[in-house]
CSV table of C-alpha atoms in Angstrom, one decimal:
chain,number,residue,atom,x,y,z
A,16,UNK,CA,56.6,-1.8,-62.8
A,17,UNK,CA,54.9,-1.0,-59.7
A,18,UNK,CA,53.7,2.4,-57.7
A,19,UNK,CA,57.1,3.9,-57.0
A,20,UNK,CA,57.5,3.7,-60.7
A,21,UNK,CA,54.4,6.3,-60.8
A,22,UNK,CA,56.4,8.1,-58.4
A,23,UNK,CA,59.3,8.8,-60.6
A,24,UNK,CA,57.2,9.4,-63.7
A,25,UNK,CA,53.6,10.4,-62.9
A,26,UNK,CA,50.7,9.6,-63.5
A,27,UNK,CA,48.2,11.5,-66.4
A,28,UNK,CA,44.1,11.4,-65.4
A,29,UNK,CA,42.3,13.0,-67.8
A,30,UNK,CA,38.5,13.6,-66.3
A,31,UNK,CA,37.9,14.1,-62.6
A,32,UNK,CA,33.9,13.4,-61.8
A,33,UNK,CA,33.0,11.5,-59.9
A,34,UNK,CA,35.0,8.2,-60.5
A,35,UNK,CA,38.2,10.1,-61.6
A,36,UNK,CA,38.1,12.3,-58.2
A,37,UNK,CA,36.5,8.5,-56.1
A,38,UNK,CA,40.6,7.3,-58.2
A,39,UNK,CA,42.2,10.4,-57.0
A,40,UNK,CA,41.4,10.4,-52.9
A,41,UNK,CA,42.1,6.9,-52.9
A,42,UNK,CA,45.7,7.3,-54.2
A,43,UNK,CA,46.2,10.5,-52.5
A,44,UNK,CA,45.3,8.4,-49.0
A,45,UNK,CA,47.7,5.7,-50.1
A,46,UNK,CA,50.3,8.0,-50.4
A,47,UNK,CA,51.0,8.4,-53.9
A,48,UNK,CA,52.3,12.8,-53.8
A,49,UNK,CA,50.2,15.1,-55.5
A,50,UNK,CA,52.9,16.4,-57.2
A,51,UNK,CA,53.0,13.6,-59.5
A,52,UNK,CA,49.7,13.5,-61.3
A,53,UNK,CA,48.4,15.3,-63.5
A,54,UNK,CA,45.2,16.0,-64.0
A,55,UNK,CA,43.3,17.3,-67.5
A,56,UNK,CA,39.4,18.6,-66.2
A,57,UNK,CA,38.0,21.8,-67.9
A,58,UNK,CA,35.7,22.2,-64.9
A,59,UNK,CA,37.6,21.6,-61.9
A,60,UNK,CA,36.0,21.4,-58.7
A,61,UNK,CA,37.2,23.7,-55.2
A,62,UNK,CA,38.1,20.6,-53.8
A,63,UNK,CA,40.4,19.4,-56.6
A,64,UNK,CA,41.9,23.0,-56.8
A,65,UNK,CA,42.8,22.2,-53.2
A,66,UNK,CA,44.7,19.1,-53.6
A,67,UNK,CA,48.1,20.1,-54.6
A,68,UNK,CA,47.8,17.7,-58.0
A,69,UNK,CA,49.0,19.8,-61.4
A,70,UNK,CA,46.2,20.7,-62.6
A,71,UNK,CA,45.8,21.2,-66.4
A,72,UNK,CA,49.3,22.1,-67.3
A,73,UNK,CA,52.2,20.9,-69.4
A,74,UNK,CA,52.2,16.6,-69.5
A,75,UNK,CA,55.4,14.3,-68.8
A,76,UNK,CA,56.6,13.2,-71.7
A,77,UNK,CA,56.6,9.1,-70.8
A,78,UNK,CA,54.3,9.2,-67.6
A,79,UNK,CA,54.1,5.5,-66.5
A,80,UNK,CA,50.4,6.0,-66.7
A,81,UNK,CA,47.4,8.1,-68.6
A,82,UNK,CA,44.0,6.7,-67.2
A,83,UNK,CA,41.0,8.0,-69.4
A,84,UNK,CA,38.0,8.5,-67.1
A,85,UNK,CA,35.6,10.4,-68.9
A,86,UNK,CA,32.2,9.9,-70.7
A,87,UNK,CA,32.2,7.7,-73.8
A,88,UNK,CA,30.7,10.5,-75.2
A,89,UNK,CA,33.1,12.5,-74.7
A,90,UNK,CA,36.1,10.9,-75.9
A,91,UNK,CA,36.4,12.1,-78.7
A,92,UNK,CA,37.1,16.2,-77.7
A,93,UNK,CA,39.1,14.5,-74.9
A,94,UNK,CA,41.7,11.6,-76.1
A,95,UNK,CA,43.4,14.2,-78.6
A,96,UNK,CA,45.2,15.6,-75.6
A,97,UNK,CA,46.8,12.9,-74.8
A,98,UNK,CA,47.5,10.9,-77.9
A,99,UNK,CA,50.7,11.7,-78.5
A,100,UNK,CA,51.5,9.4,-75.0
A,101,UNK,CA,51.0,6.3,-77.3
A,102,UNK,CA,53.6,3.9,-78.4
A,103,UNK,CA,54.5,2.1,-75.4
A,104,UNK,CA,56.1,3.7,-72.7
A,105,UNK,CA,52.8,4.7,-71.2
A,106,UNK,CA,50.4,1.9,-69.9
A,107,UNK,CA,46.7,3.8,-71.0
A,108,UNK,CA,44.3,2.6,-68.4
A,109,UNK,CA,40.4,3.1,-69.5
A,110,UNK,CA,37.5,3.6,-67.3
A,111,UNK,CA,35.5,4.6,-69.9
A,112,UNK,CA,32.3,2.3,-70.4
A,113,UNK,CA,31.5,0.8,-73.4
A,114,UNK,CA,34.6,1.6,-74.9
A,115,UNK,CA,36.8,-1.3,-76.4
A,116,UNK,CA,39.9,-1.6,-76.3
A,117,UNK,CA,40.3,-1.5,-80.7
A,118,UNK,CA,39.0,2.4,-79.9
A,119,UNK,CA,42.2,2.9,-77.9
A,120,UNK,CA,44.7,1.1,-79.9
A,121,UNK,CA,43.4,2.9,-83.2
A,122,UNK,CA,43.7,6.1,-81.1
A,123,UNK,CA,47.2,5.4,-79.3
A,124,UNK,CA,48.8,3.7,-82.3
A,125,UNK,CA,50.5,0.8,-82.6
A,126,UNK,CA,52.5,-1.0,-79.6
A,127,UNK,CA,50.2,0.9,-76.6
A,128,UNK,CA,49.8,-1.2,-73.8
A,129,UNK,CA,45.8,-0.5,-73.1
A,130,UNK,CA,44.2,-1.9,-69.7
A,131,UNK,CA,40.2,-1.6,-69.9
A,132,UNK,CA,38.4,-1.7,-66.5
A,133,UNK,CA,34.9,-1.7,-65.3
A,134,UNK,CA,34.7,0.3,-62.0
A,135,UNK,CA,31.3,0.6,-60.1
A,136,UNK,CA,29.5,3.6,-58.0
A,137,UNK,CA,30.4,1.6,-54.5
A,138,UNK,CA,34.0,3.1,-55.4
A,139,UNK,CA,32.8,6.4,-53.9
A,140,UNK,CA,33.0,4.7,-50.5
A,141,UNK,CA,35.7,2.7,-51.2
A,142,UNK,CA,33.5,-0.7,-51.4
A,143,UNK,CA,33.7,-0.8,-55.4
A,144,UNK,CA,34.5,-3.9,-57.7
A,145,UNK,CA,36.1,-3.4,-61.0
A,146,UNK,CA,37.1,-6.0,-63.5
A,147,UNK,CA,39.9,-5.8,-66.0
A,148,UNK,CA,41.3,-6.8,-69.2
A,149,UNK,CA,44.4,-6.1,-71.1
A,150,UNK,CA,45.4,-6.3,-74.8
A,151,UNK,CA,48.4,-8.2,-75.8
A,152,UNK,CA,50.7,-5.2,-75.7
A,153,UNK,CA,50.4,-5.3,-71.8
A,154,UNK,CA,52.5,-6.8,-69.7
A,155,UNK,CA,52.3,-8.3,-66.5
A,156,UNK,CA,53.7,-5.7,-64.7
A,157,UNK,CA,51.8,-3.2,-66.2
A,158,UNK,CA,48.4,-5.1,-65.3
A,159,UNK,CA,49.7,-5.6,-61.6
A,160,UNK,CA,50.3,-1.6,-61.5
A,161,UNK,CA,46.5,-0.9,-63.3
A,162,UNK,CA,45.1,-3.5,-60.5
A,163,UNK,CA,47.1,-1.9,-57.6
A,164,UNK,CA,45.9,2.1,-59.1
A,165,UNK,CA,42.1,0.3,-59.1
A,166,UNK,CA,42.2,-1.1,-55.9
A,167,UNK,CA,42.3,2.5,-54.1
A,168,UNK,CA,38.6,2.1,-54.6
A,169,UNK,CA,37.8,-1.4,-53.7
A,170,UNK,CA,38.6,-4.8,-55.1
A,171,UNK,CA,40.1,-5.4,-58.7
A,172,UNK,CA,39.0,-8.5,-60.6
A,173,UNK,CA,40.8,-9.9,-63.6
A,174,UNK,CA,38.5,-11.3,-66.9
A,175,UNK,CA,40.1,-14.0,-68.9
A,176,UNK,CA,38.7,-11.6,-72.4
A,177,UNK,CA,37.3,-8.2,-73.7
A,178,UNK,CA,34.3,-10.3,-74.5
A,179,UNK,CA,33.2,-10.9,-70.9
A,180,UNK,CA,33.0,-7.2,-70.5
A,181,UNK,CA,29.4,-7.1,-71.6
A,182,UNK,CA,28.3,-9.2,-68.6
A,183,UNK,CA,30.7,-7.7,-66.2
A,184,UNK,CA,28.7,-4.4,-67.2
A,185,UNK,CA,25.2,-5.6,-66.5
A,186,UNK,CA,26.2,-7.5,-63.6
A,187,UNK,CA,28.8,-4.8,-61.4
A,188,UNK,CA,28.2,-1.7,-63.7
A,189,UNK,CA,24.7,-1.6,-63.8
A,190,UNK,CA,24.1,-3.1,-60.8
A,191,UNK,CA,23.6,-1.2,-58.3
A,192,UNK,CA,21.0,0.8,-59.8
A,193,UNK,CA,19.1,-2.7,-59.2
A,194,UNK,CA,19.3,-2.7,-55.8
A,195,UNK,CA,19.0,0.7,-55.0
A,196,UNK,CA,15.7,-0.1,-57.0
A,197,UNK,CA,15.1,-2.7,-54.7
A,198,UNK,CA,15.5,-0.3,-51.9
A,199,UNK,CA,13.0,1.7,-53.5
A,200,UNK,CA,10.6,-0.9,-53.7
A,201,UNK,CA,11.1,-2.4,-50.5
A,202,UNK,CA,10.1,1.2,-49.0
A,203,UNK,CA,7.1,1.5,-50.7
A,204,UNK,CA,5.9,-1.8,-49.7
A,205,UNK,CA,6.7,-1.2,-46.1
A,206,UNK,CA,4.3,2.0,-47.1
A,207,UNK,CA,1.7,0.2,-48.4
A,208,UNK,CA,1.6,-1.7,-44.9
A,209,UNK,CA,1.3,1.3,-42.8
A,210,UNK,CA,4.8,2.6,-42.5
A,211,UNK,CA,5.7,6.3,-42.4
A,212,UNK,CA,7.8,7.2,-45.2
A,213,UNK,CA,10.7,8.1,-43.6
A,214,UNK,CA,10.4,4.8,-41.4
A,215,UNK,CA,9.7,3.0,-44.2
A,216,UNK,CA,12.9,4.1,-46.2
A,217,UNK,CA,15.5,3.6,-43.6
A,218,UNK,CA,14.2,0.3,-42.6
A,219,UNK,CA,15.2,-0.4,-46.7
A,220,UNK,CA,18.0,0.6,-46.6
A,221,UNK,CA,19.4,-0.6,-44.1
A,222,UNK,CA,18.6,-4.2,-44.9
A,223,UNK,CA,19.7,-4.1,-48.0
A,224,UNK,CA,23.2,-2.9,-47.1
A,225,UNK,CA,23.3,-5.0,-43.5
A,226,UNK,CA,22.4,-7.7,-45.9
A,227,UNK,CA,25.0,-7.1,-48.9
A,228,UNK,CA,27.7,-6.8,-46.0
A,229,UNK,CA,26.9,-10.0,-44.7
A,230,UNK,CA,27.1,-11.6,-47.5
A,231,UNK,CA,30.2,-9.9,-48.8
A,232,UNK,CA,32.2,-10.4,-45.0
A,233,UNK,CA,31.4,-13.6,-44.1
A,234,UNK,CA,31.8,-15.3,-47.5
A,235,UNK,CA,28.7,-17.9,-46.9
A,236,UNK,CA,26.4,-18.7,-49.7
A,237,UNK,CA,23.7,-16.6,-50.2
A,238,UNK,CA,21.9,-19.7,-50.9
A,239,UNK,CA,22.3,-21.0,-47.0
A,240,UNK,CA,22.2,-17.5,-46.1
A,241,UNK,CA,18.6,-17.2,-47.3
A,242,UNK,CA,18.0,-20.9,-45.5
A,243,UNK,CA,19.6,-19.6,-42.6
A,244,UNK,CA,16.8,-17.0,-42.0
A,245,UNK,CA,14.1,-18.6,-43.7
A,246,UNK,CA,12.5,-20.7,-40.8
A,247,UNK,CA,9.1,-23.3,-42.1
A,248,UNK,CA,5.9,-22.0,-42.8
A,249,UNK,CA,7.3,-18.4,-41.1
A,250,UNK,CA,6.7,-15.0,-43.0
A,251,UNK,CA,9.9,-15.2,-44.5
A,252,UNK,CA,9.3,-18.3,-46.1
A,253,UNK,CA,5.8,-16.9,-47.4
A,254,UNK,CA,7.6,-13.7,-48.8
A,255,UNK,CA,10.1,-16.2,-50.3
A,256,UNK,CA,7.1,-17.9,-52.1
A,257,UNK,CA,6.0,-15.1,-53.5
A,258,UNK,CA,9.5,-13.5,-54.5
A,259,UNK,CA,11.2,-16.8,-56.0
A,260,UNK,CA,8.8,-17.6,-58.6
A,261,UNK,CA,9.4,-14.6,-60.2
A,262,UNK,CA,12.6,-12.6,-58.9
A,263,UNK,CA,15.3,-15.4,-60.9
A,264,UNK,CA,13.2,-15.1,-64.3
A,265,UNK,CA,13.3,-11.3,-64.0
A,266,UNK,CA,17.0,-10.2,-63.0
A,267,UNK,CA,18.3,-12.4,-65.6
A,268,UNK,CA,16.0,-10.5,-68.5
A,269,UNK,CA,17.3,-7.6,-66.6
A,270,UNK,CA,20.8,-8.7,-67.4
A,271,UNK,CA,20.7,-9.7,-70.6
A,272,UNK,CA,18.8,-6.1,-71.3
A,273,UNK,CA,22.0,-4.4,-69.8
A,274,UNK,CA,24.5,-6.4,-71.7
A,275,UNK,CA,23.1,-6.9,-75.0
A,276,UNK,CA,22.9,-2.7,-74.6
A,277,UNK,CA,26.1,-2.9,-73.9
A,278,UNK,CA,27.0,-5.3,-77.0
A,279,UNK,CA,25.6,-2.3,-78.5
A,280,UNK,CA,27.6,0.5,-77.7
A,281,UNK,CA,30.6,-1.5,-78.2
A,282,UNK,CA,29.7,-1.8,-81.7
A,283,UNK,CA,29.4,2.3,-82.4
């Protein structure tokens, strides 16, 4: 199974905020035709109106793909449209947080192949990670096809299980509301030490993502990294004295807070 096979039988994505519409421009630059996907979003935007996909009409009957991207807490007004694609034919592909994969096999019936991924906000620019796991009605086609529909937003990660997803959430999911918290913070320290406030935030935020590029292009450690800019008794070395005795204790409480909330929802 692969893309052209979504080319001959469609593709069903039901929910089009803001990941389902980050999914959509990615496979629409790729090349996938509009023609070919149908899309199930009682609000649509201008923008999707303008995009030439079928928009809330009659489904495919076996589409080689129904991807659920809306709000957990939403699922259930929304799956009922498109449970009758269970059985097999169809790979379902969840983006839907906190949502195992037992919720879409009860809802699917028996012998759906059900992908569940864990996208993250950087897929708006196409700089995303998302990590996925499959049940044992997927094959290995079918989980090549869910990574190669993912990575239209950045890279695809495979977990070994459904119990890793906890992590994965706190970690990718929840992440970068961490460090745009850090950018935050960074700006009103700059304030603190006479910066304007405009001066202040874009000097945040741009070494925060200079620095998170840096890291992600070149591949080095962040451990040498750090060494790398940290020269002896300089000011980065003092900030470092200050930051390391209490930054490692503090993003791993901050972790474990995200995933045992997560360990949570997956037990609603």
């Amino acid at each position: 199974m692969a893309m052209d096979d979504v080319a001959a039988r469609g593709l069903v994505l039901l929910g089009c905020g803001k990941m389902g519409s980050a999914l959509l421009k990615g496979w629409l630059a790729g090349g996938l035709p509009p023609g070919v996907i149908h899309v199930i979003e009682p609000r649509p935007s201008d923008w999707l109106r303008g995009t030439g996909v079928a928009l809330n009409g009659p489904l495919p009957d076996a589409p080689a793909v129904a991807l659920v991207a809306v709000k957990p807490q939403m699922m259930g007004e929304a799956l009922p449209a498109m449970t009758a694609l269970g059985g097999g034919r169809t790979l379902v592909l969840s983006i839907a947080a906190g949502t195992p994969l037992s919720a879409f096999e009860a809802a699917f019936g028996a012998g759906t192949p059900v992908v569940r991924a864990m996208p993250n906000t950087p897929a708006a620019i196409g700089r995303g990670i998302t990590a996925i796991v499959g049940n044992s009605e997927t094959t290995k086609p079918q989980m090549a096809l869910a990574e190669s529909l993912l990575a239209a937003v950045g890279e695809v990660v495979r977990l070994e299980a459904e119990s890793q997803m906890d992590a994965v959430t706190a970690v990718s999911g929840s992440g970068p509301a961490y460090v745009f918290h850090l950018i935050e913070a960074l700006a009103t320290a700059a304030e603190t030490e006479g910066l304007s406030p405009d001066l202040a935030l874009r000097l945040a935020r741009a070494t925060v993502g200079g620095a998170g590029a840096l890291a992600q292009e070149t591949g080095t450690d962040p451990a040498q990294l750090r060494r790398d800019v940290t020269s002896p008794n300089g000011t980065t070395q003092a900030g470092l004295e200050v930051l390391m005795a209490e930054l490692p204790d503090l993003v791993r409480r901050t972790v474990r807070a995200a995933a045992a909330r997560s360990e949570e929802l997956g037990r609603a």
